[in-house]
């Protein structure tokens, strides 16, 4: 499969993550670890149910401890740290700091074999970051009213966890994406344990909330992780990093269409910045030079 095709497959994860906020809002008032346990269970079962129909899929789970440590630390570790950060600092500030991960992804990927960090990659991801700032802060600027707290440090750790998971996944490029189902199921179990220890169970109140939970498990907390795994292993990881800034923009647009948010000038400006950044970072892939005929 061509590298550009793998990159597009990875970008579908960004599109699915754009639905995370909308579906989470529609899922009711379940505590975070309970919601993570339920949705990761759906996401893991979605992959596991295909194993009987594909030869060798189950054998993909026979990986070394390094692979399992990376996968579980990436999925479960990120969510534990993010939930802790949200409880310890304002959500807007946490979201903005955590969304440094595409920038770190682009920088860290320069150390991978066969990759080279060029000025247009940096420019593209910086434009995307500026767009994300506009979206998350709604164009009002950002000031850490309470200073740099434990929550901000945890949010920074979030950005390192997800960028590190994504880049290190490339180092295990020969590991089949089928193993992601195992990561999701282990994450569901660990989330359920945390829920039982720290939270009170709150079940969805109606069919709409149950549908939102199912949708979360099938798309942003399910298929998205399979697509992302394939994309970062076989696609253009720097382009994926810059293009990931489309997620907060598309998420805001989805919330606005559904009536959870309003259209503002910052959305339009962010759209221009993020689009320009993604095109800049993808310059090599979009505008390849055709060799002259001999």
XYZ file of C-alpha atoms in Angstrom:
294
model
C 0.000 0.000 0.000
C 1.315 3.450 -0.900
C 2.524 5.745 1.865
C 0.007 8.422 0.904
C -2.859 5.915 1.231
C -1.651 4.883 4.688
C -1.478 8.579 5.636
C -5.090 9.072 4.580
C -6.116 6.038 6.630
C -4.377 7.583 9.629
C -6.157 10.882 9.016
C -9.543 9.157 9.346
C -8.646 8.816 13.042
C -8.452 12.611 13.271
C -11.906 12.840 11.687
C -13.317 10.336 14.180
C -11.692 12.082 17.165
C -13.539 15.217 16.067
C -16.740 13.452 17.203
C -15.372 12.717 20.676
C -16.635 15.892 22.374
C -20.065 15.750 20.740
C -20.657 12.083 21.551
C -19.273 12.515 25.066
C -21.700 15.394 25.665
C -24.569 13.263 24.354
C -23.624 10.270 26.527
C -24.923 11.827 29.737
C -23.187 12.268 33.074
C -21.254 9.042 33.459
C -17.982 9.403 35.392
C -14.895 9.327 33.142
C -13.439 5.941 34.091
C -16.831 4.265 33.658
C -17.217 5.862 30.242
C -13.681 4.787 29.302
C -14.327 1.216 30.459
C -17.540 0.909 28.448
C -16.257 2.542 25.273
C -12.883 0.756 25.210
C -14.747 -2.519 25.722
C -16.812 -1.782 22.614
C -13.713 -0.724 20.691
C -11.792 -3.839 21.711
C -14.655 -6.215 20.955
C -15.092 -4.597 17.543
C -11.615 -5.765 16.613
C -11.790 -9.083 18.465
C -14.996 -10.141 16.710
C -13.141 -10.143 13.384
C -10.426 -12.529 14.581
C -12.265 -15.804 13.719
C -12.644 -14.653 10.108
C -9.019 -13.668 9.489
C -6.193 -16.171 9.607
C -3.375 -15.133 11.898
C -5.275 -12.332 13.624
C -5.202 -13.975 17.052
C -1.489 -14.721 16.749
C -0.909 -10.959 16.500
C -1.444 -10.838 20.276
C 1.746 -12.854 20.811
C 4.004 -9.851 21.188
C 6.842 -9.013 23.530
C 6.271 -7.153 26.771
C 7.638 -3.968 25.183
C 4.777 -3.876 22.677
C 2.152 -4.424 25.354
C 3.722 -1.870 27.675
C 3.717 0.720 24.894
C 0.126 0.030 23.859
C -1.391 -0.018 27.336
C 0.677 2.970 28.490
C -0.419 4.873 25.396
C -4.152 4.194 25.654
C -4.773 3.718 29.367
C -1.921 5.917 30.598
C -2.970 8.879 28.494
C -6.579 8.774 29.682
C -5.674 8.380 33.367
C -3.313 11.360 33.215
C -5.795 13.444 31.199
C -8.664 12.785 33.618
C -6.366 13.707 36.516
C -5.319 16.929 34.762
C -8.939 17.957 34.125
C -9.677 17.576 37.827
C -6.670 19.690 38.829
C -6.753 22.642 36.391
C -9.226 24.546 34.170
C -10.362 22.413 31.218
C -9.464 25.041 28.592
C -5.899 25.301 29.839
C -5.530 21.527 30.084
C -6.867 21.025 26.551
C -4.498 23.572 25.080
C -1.397 22.189 26.794
C -2.363 18.599 25.993
C -2.726 19.578 22.332
C 0.990 20.177 22.108
C 1.224 16.488 21.179
C 1.077 17.014 17.385
C 3.994 19.437 17.673
C 6.007 16.950 19.719
C 4.998 14.172 17.317
C 6.514 16.045 14.381
C 9.703 16.888 16.288
C 10.208 13.401 17.768
C 9.545 11.688 14.441
C 12.625 13.431 13.005
C 14.693 10.879 14.957
C 13.045 7.929 13.189
C 14.974 6.103 10.456
C 14.212 7.544 7.030
C 12.529 10.695 8.359
C 13.838 14.238 8.041
C 12.451 17.338 9.705
C 12.216 20.217 7.238
C 11.242 23.887 7.767
C 7.830 23.450 6.127
C 6.978 20.690 8.633
C 7.703 23.052 11.537
C 5.812 25.928 9.902
C 2.828 23.701 9.198
C 2.546 22.415 12.744
C 2.998 25.902 14.240
C 0.159 27.241 12.066
C -1.971 24.328 13.244
C -1.093 25.064 16.867
C -2.130 28.705 16.435
C -5.432 27.518 14.997
C -5.930 25.187 17.956
C -5.245 28.076 20.346
C -7.994 30.120 18.684
C -10.453 27.237 18.878
C -9.759 26.222 22.467
C -9.578 29.751 23.880
C -12.370 31.070 21.583
C -10.104 33.928 20.549
C -9.924 35.368 24.056
C -6.294 34.595 24.733
C -4.906 32.407 27.469
C -3.639 33.248 30.919
C -2.898 30.755 33.670
C -4.969 32.469 36.337
C -3.845 30.061 39.048
C -0.247 29.845 37.866
C 1.392 26.640 36.649
C -0.197 23.908 38.750
C -0.055 20.136 39.017
C -2.906 19.954 36.486
C -0.868 21.853 33.909
C 2.102 19.549 34.464
C -0.154 16.531 33.959
C -1.535 18.052 30.758
C 2.035 18.504 29.504
C 2.688 14.853 30.382
C -0.391 13.936 28.306
C 1.146 15.548 25.245
C 4.370 13.607 25.788
C 2.551 10.302 26.334
C 0.492 10.432 23.135
C 3.269 11.789 20.920
C 5.671 9.240 22.385
C 3.195 6.392 21.878
C 2.629 7.428 18.267
C 6.305 7.767 17.389
C 7.394 4.588 19.184
C 4.614 2.675 17.413
C 6.557 3.377 14.220
C 9.509 1.539 15.755
C 7.260 -1.533 15.952
C 6.033 -1.161 12.384
C 6.081 -4.921 11.834
C 3.525 -5.504 14.618
C 0.048 -6.043 13.076
C -2.679 -3.525 13.915
C -4.776 -6.450 15.241
C -2.940 -6.099 18.548
C -4.700 -2.753 19.137
C -7.844 -4.716 20.024
C -5.878 -6.266 22.869
C -4.697 -2.825 24.008
C -8.321 -1.630 24.075
C -9.555 -4.644 26.070
C -6.784 -4.297 28.678
C -7.530 -0.570 28.903
C -11.227 -1.376 29.444
C -10.363 -3.731 32.320
C -8.006 -1.251 33.997
C -10.548 1.557 33.564
C -13.254 -0.618 35.134
C -10.998 -1.268 38.145
C -10.366 2.472 38.551
C -14.099 3.115 38.243
C -14.932 0.619 40.989
C -12.259 2.105 43.245
C -12.867 5.811 42.735
C -16.299 6.467 41.175
C -20.010 5.915 41.613
C -21.752 4.117 38.756
C -24.151 6.193 36.646
C -25.863 4.351 33.791
C -27.106 6.064 30.587
C -30.590 7.470 31.131
C -32.143 6.772 27.726
C -31.628 5.283 24.269
C -29.889 8.421 22.983
C -27.230 8.210 25.676
C -26.734 4.483 25.079
C -26.362 5.194 21.348
C -23.753 7.857 22.111
C -21.764 5.381 24.228
C -21.933 2.810 21.435
C -20.910 5.438 18.887
C -17.938 6.441 21.024
C -16.785 2.837 21.249
C -17.180 2.221 17.526
C -15.541 5.411 16.249
C -13.355 7.789 18.358
C -12.545 5.187 21.033
C -12.523 2.257 18.640
C -11.866 2.400 14.922
C -9.837 5.594 15.329
C -7.102 3.767 17.262
C -6.836 1.075 14.583
C -6.593 3.700 11.832
C -4.065 5.762 13.770
C -1.891 2.722 14.451
C -1.794 1.854 10.759
C -1.192 5.471 9.741
C 1.731 6.181 12.065
C 3.358 2.857 11.190
C 3.081 3.067 7.414
C 2.149 6.659 6.492
C 3.793 10.088 6.609
C 3.948 10.637 10.359
C 4.908 14.316 10.102
C 1.919 15.097 7.887
C -0.335 13.242 10.324
C 1.054 15.329 13.177
C 0.258 18.634 11.476
C -3.115 17.414 10.199
C -4.117 16.379 13.729
C -4.817 20.014 14.553
C -7.924 19.634 12.403
C -9.476 17.611 15.224
C -10.290 20.481 17.651
C -11.570 22.561 14.715
C -13.841 19.817 13.380
C -14.914 19.001 16.935
C -16.007 22.602 17.479
C -17.831 22.651 14.141
C -19.673 19.439 15.067
C -20.692 20.917 18.433
C -21.885 24.097 16.698
C -23.974 22.197 14.151
C -25.514 20.135 16.954
C -26.332 23.270 18.948
C -23.775 22.785 21.729
C -21.644 25.756 20.603
C -21.901 28.907 18.476
C -20.099 29.899 15.272
C -17.570 32.678 15.891
C -14.879 34.577 14.011
C -12.256 32.444 15.765
C -13.639 29.318 14.099
C -13.211 30.868 10.650
C -9.684 32.090 11.437
C -8.724 28.734 12.923
C -10.036 26.984 9.815
C -7.709 29.053 7.628
C -4.684 28.510 9.896
C -5.153 24.771 10.333
C -5.847 24.179 6.638
C -2.799 26.217 5.637
C -0.674 24.360 8.178
C -1.792 20.930 6.995
C -1.147 21.838 3.342
C 2.261 23.238 4.229
C 3.282 20.106 6.142
C 1.963 17.850 3.358
C 3.775 19.766 0.607
C 6.089 16.881 -0.243
C 3.227 14.390 -0.442
C 0.821 16.620 -2.387
C 3.256 18.154 -4.842
C 5.680 15.403 -5.709
C 8.064 16.137 -8.512
C 7.556 13.884 -11.501
C 10.908 12.662 -12.867
C 11.630 13.982 -16.338
C 11.565 11.337 -19.072
C 14.936 10.267 -20.412
